[in-house]
Amino acid sequence: MLKIENVHVYYGRIHALKGISLTVEPGEIVTLIGANGAGKTTLLRAISGLVPVREGTITFEGRPLTRLKAEEIVRLGISHVPEGRRIFANMTVRENLALGAYLRRDPKEVAESLERVFALFPRLKERLQQKAGTLSGGEQQMLAIARALMARPRLLLLDEPSLGLAPLLVRQIFATLKEINEQGTTLLLVEQNAHMALSVAHRGYVLETGRIVLADTAERLRASEEVRAAYLGG
């Protein structure tokens, strides 16, 4: 579904991604783990067209993405849940969700998507007329994911969905991500909480300073001494 080959990204003179290559197959949950500054967020932003790729290729279902604008990439079927949620705080929950569906034209299909996100996140239905900025951190994360799903993506990119959430809410969010995947959406997940990420993922890649240093099944990465020492607390 997604193929990244030898991708290099620079921020000015800083070489942020140094020849990244990876794949995501339809129906998978693939996770990227690594320390802060490893390049995980930059890679998601490169896929979404938010940072330019200087060298290498990114293809989605056989179509090259590197010359496309961000909105064209959304139209192809990729949605991005950014780090820090980036919801529209002064708009209601309903308005945020409507913005997620702005490229869609069939009101009946949009209504069906709305019902789907309410089934996944019942609390959002109770908060529909509430300003998004007044929601709790967990509810804002639910809204950010739900807004992305309103575009009906085939590939969902998630950047640190557990950031700043209480452990109980983290488990809830990850259970929902598994459910979204089981309903047919492929996920590429960036996550500091390597325990949780590897517990739901099929495969994983470990990034260090802009390079992939390990790639394997989630089960093998969980069992790896190297990964346990660096990311799983021993």
Short mmCIF file of C-alpha atoms in Angstrom, two decimals:
data_model
loop_
_atom_site.label_atom_id
_atom_site.label_comp_id
_atom_site.label_asym_id
_atom_site.label_seq_id
_atom_site.Cartn_x
_atom_site.Cartn_y
_atom_site.Cartn_z
CA MET A 1 0.00 0.00 0.00
CA LEU A 2 2.75 2.44 1.03
CA LYS A 3 6.31 2.17 -0.24
CA ILE A 4 9.06 4.51 0.89
CA GLU A 5 12.45 4.20 -0.81
CA ASN A 6 15.68 5.96 0.15
CA VAL A 7 13.92 9.10 1.43
CA HIS A 8 16.05 12.06 2.50
CA VAL A 9 14.55 15.15 4.18
CA TYR A 10 16.40 18.28 5.29
CA TYR A 11 15.40 21.18 7.58
CA GLY A 12 17.80 23.80 6.26
CA ARG A 13 21.22 22.20 6.75
CA ILE A 14 19.94 19.56 9.19
CA HIS A 15 19.71 16.14 7.55
CA ALA A 16 16.57 14.84 9.32
CA LEU A 17 15.88 11.63 7.33
CA LYS A 18 18.87 9.77 5.91
CA GLY A 19 17.77 7.22 3.34
CA ILE A 20 14.62 5.79 4.94
CA SER A 21 13.02 2.78 3.22
CA LEU A 22 9.95 0.94 4.50
CA THR A 23 6.66 -0.61 3.41
CA VAL A 24 3.13 -0.81 4.77
CA GLU A 25 0.86 -3.58 3.48
CA PRO A 26 -2.96 -3.25 3.27
CA GLY A 27 -4.65 -4.13 6.57
CA GLU A 28 -1.53 -3.79 8.73
CA ILE A 29 -0.72 -1.76 11.81
CA VAL A 30 2.91 -0.72 11.44
CA THR A 31 4.61 1.22 14.22
CA LEU A 32 7.65 3.51 14.21
CA ILE A 33 9.48 3.67 17.52
CA GLY A 34 12.52 5.66 18.54
CA ALA A 35 13.72 8.45 20.80
CA ASN A 36 12.70 12.11 20.43
CA GLY A 37 14.42 13.62 17.42
CA ALA A 38 14.81 10.26 15.63
CA GLY A 39 12.79 11.49 12.64
CA LYS A 40 9.45 9.75 13.25
CA THR A 41 7.28 12.88 12.99
CA THR A 42 9.28 14.12 9.99
CA LEU A 43 8.58 10.85 8.16
CA LEU A 44 4.81 11.17 8.70
CA ARG A 45 4.95 14.78 7.57
CA ALA A 46 6.87 13.76 4.43
CA ILE A 47 4.21 11.15 3.58
CA SER A 48 1.48 13.79 4.07
CA GLY A 49 3.20 16.35 1.85
CA LEU A 50 3.89 18.74 4.74
CA VAL A 51 7.68 18.69 4.31
CA PRO A 52 9.51 18.36 0.98
CA VAL A 53 11.43 15.20 0.12
CA ARG A 54 14.83 16.11 -1.36
CA GLU A 55 15.70 12.60 -2.54
CA GLY A 56 13.90 9.24 -2.80
CA THR A 57 10.31 8.19 -3.52
CA ILE A 58 7.05 7.70 -1.63
CA THR A 59 4.28 5.80 -3.41
CA PHE A 60 0.76 5.04 -2.19
CA GLU A 61 -1.07 2.24 -3.99
CA GLY A 62 1.42 2.69 -6.84
CA ARG A 63 0.98 6.48 -7.13
CA PRO A 64 3.95 8.80 -6.41
CA LEU A 65 3.26 11.31 -3.62
CA THR A 66 6.40 13.42 -3.46
CA ARG A 67 5.21 16.11 -5.91
CA LEU A 68 1.63 16.33 -4.59
CA LYS A 69 0.12 18.95 -2.26
CA ALA A 70 -1.12 17.87 1.16
CA GLU A 71 -4.81 18.21 0.20
CA GLU A 72 -4.26 16.03 -2.89
CA ILE A 73 -2.75 13.34 -0.66
CA VAL A 74 -5.82 13.45 1.61
CA ARG A 75 -7.99 13.05 -1.49
CA LEU A 76 -6.05 9.88 -2.42
CA GLY A 77 -6.99 8.29 0.91
CA ILE A 78 -4.36 9.23 3.54
CA SER A 79 -5.35 11.05 6.75
CA HIS A 80 -2.93 12.35 9.38
CA VAL A 81 -3.60 12.74 13.12
CA PRO A 82 -0.81 15.17 14.11
CA GLU A 83 1.16 15.24 17.33
CA GLY A 84 -0.54 17.51 19.85
CA ARG A 85 -3.99 16.86 18.29
CA ARG A 86 -4.30 20.24 16.55
CA ILE A 87 -8.07 20.39 16.92
CA PHE A 88 -9.85 23.71 16.25
CA ALA A 89 -10.41 24.81 19.84
CA ASN A 90 -12.97 27.58 19.17
CA MET A 91 -15.17 25.38 16.99
CA THR A 92 -17.64 22.79 18.23
CA VAL A 93 -17.06 19.05 18.09
CA ARG A 94 -19.60 18.87 15.24
CA GLU A 95 -17.76 21.59 13.26
CA ASN A 96 -14.40 19.84 13.73
CA LEU A 97 -15.88 16.59 12.43
CA ALA A 98 -17.50 18.38 9.47
CA LEU A 99 -14.09 19.82 8.53
CA GLY A 100 -12.69 16.30 8.43
CA ALA A 101 -15.20 15.50 5.68
CA TYR A 102 -14.68 18.71 3.67
CA LEU A 103 -13.57 16.88 0.50
CA ARG A 104 -16.59 14.59 0.46
CA ARG A 105 -19.73 15.37 -1.51
CA ASP A 106 -22.30 12.68 -0.62
CA PRO A 107 -24.27 13.77 2.51
CA LYS A 108 -25.57 10.22 3.07
CA GLU A 109 -22.03 8.79 3.14
CA VAL A 110 -20.85 11.59 5.45
CA ALA A 111 -23.75 10.79 7.82
CA GLU A 112 -22.69 7.12 7.78
CA SER A 113 -19.13 8.12 8.68
CA LEU A 114 -20.47 10.26 11.52
CA GLU A 115 -22.34 7.25 12.92
CA ARG A 116 -19.17 5.18 12.62
CA VAL A 117 -17.12 7.65 14.68
CA PHE A 118 -19.92 7.88 17.28
CA ALA A 119 -19.85 4.07 17.58
CA LEU A 120 -16.08 4.24 18.14
CA PHE A 121 -16.19 7.32 20.42
CA PRO A 122 -19.64 7.56 22.08
CA ARG A 123 -18.45 10.46 24.26
CA LEU A 124 -18.11 12.70 21.20
CA LYS A 125 -21.82 12.28 20.48
CA GLU A 126 -22.58 13.62 23.97
CA ARG A 127 -20.28 16.61 23.36
CA LEU A 128 -21.39 17.55 19.83
CA GLN A 129 -22.26 21.18 20.55
CA GLN A 130 -19.38 21.73 22.96
CA LYS A 131 -16.36 23.86 22.00
CA ALA A 132 -13.49 21.49 21.26
CA GLY A 133 -11.11 23.51 23.45
CA THR A 134 -13.20 22.69 26.54
CA LEU A 135 -12.83 18.92 26.12
CA SER A 136 -10.46 16.87 28.28
CA GLY A 137 -7.14 15.75 26.78
CA GLY A 138 -8.48 12.26 26.12
CA GLU A 139 -11.62 13.62 24.45
CA GLN A 140 -9.51 15.94 22.28
CA GLN A 141 -7.43 12.94 21.13
CA MET A 142 -10.64 11.05 20.31
CA LEU A 143 -11.83 14.07 18.32
CA ALA A 144 -8.53 14.32 16.40
CA ILE A 145 -8.77 10.64 15.39
CA ALA A 146 -12.49 10.93 14.58
CA ARG A 147 -11.90 14.04 12.44
CA ALA A 148 -9.26 12.17 10.42
CA LEU A 149 -11.65 9.22 9.96
CA MET A 150 -14.30 11.55 8.54
CA ALA A 151 -12.20 11.76 5.35
CA ARG A 152 -12.72 7.96 5.03
CA PRO A 153 -8.98 7.18 4.69
CA ARG A 154 -7.57 3.85 3.65
CA LEU A 155 -4.31 4.73 5.43
CA LEU A 156 -4.34 6.54 8.78
CA LEU A 157 -1.13 8.16 10.06
CA LEU A 158 -1.05 8.73 13.83
CA ASP A 159 1.61 10.79 15.61
CA GLU A 160 1.90 10.09 19.37
CA PRO A 161 -1.80 9.36 20.11
CA SER A 162 -1.02 8.53 23.77
CA LEU A 163 0.93 11.73 24.50
CA GLY A 164 -0.08 13.29 27.83
CA LEU A 165 -2.90 10.83 28.54
CA ALA A 166 -3.56 8.84 31.72
CA PRO A 167 -2.76 5.09 31.46
CA LEU A 168 -6.44 4.07 31.47
CA LEU A 169 -7.18 6.40 28.55
CA VAL A 170 -4.09 5.18 26.68
CA ARG A 171 -5.43 1.61 26.83
CA GLN A 172 -8.82 2.83 25.64
CA ILE A 173 -7.32 4.75 22.69
CA PHE A 174 -5.22 1.76 21.64
CA ALA A 175 -8.19 -0.62 21.88
CA THR A 176 -10.06 1.76 19.56
CA LEU A 177 -7.12 1.90 17.12
CA LYS A 178 -7.19 -1.91 16.95
CA GLU A 179 -10.93 -1.75 16.23
CA ILE A 180 -10.40 0.85 13.47
CA ASN A 181 -7.84 -1.49 11.91
CA GLU A 182 -10.18 -4.48 12.18
CA GLN A 183 -12.81 -2.44 10.32
CA GLY A 184 -10.41 -2.22 7.37
CA THR A 185 -8.23 0.90 7.85
CA THR A 186 -4.45 0.46 7.60
CA LEU A 187 -2.47 2.29 10.32
CA LEU A 188 1.03 3.75 10.45
CA LEU A 189 1.66 4.68 14.06
CA VAL A 190 4.38 6.82 15.66
CA GLU A 191 4.45 6.24 19.40
CA GLN A 192 6.77 6.89 22.36
CA ASN A 193 4.93 4.24 24.38
CA ALA A 194 6.70 1.32 22.70
CA HIS A 195 4.95 -1.25 24.95
CA MET A 196 1.50 -0.21 23.76
CA ALA A 197 2.55 0.30 20.14
CA LEU A 198 4.14 -3.15 19.83
CA SER A 199 1.17 -4.77 21.60
CA VAL A 200 -1.22 -3.73 18.78
CA ALA A 201 1.13 -3.59 15.75
CA HIS A 202 1.86 -6.34 13.25
CA ARG A 203 5.33 -5.00 12.40
CA GLY A 204 7.64 -2.26 13.55
CA TYR A 205 10.63 -0.16 12.57
CA VAL A 206 13.11 1.39 15.01
CA LEU A 207 14.47 4.81 14.01
CA GLU A 208 17.65 6.38 15.36
CA THR A 209 18.88 9.80 14.17
CA GLY A 210 17.07 9.64 10.84
CA ARG A 211 17.90 6.03 9.97
CA ILE A 212 16.09 2.71 10.38
CA VAL A 213 18.26 0.49 12.57
CA LEU A 214 15.84 -2.41 13.13
CA ALA A 215 12.81 -3.81 11.31
CA ASP A 216 10.86 -6.92 12.31
CA THR A 217 7.53 -8.32 13.47
CA ALA A 218 6.15 -6.61 16.58
CA GLU A 219 6.51 -9.87 18.49
CA ARG A 220 10.22 -10.21 17.67
CA LEU A 221 10.90 -6.53 18.42
CA ARG A 222 9.20 -6.97 21.82
CA ALA A 223 11.49 -9.93 22.53
CA SER A 224 14.68 -8.20 21.28
CA GLU A 225 17.21 -7.46 24.03
CA GLU A 226 18.26 -4.29 22.19
CA VAL A 227 14.69 -2.95 21.98
CA ARG A 228 13.88 -3.97 25.56
CA ALA A 229 16.95 -2.14 26.89
CA ALA A 230 16.42 1.04 24.83
CA TYR A 231 12.62 1.41 24.69
CA LEU A 232 10.83 -1.06 26.97
CA GLY A 233 12.58 -0.31 30.26
CA GLY A 234 14.90 -3.34 30.43
#
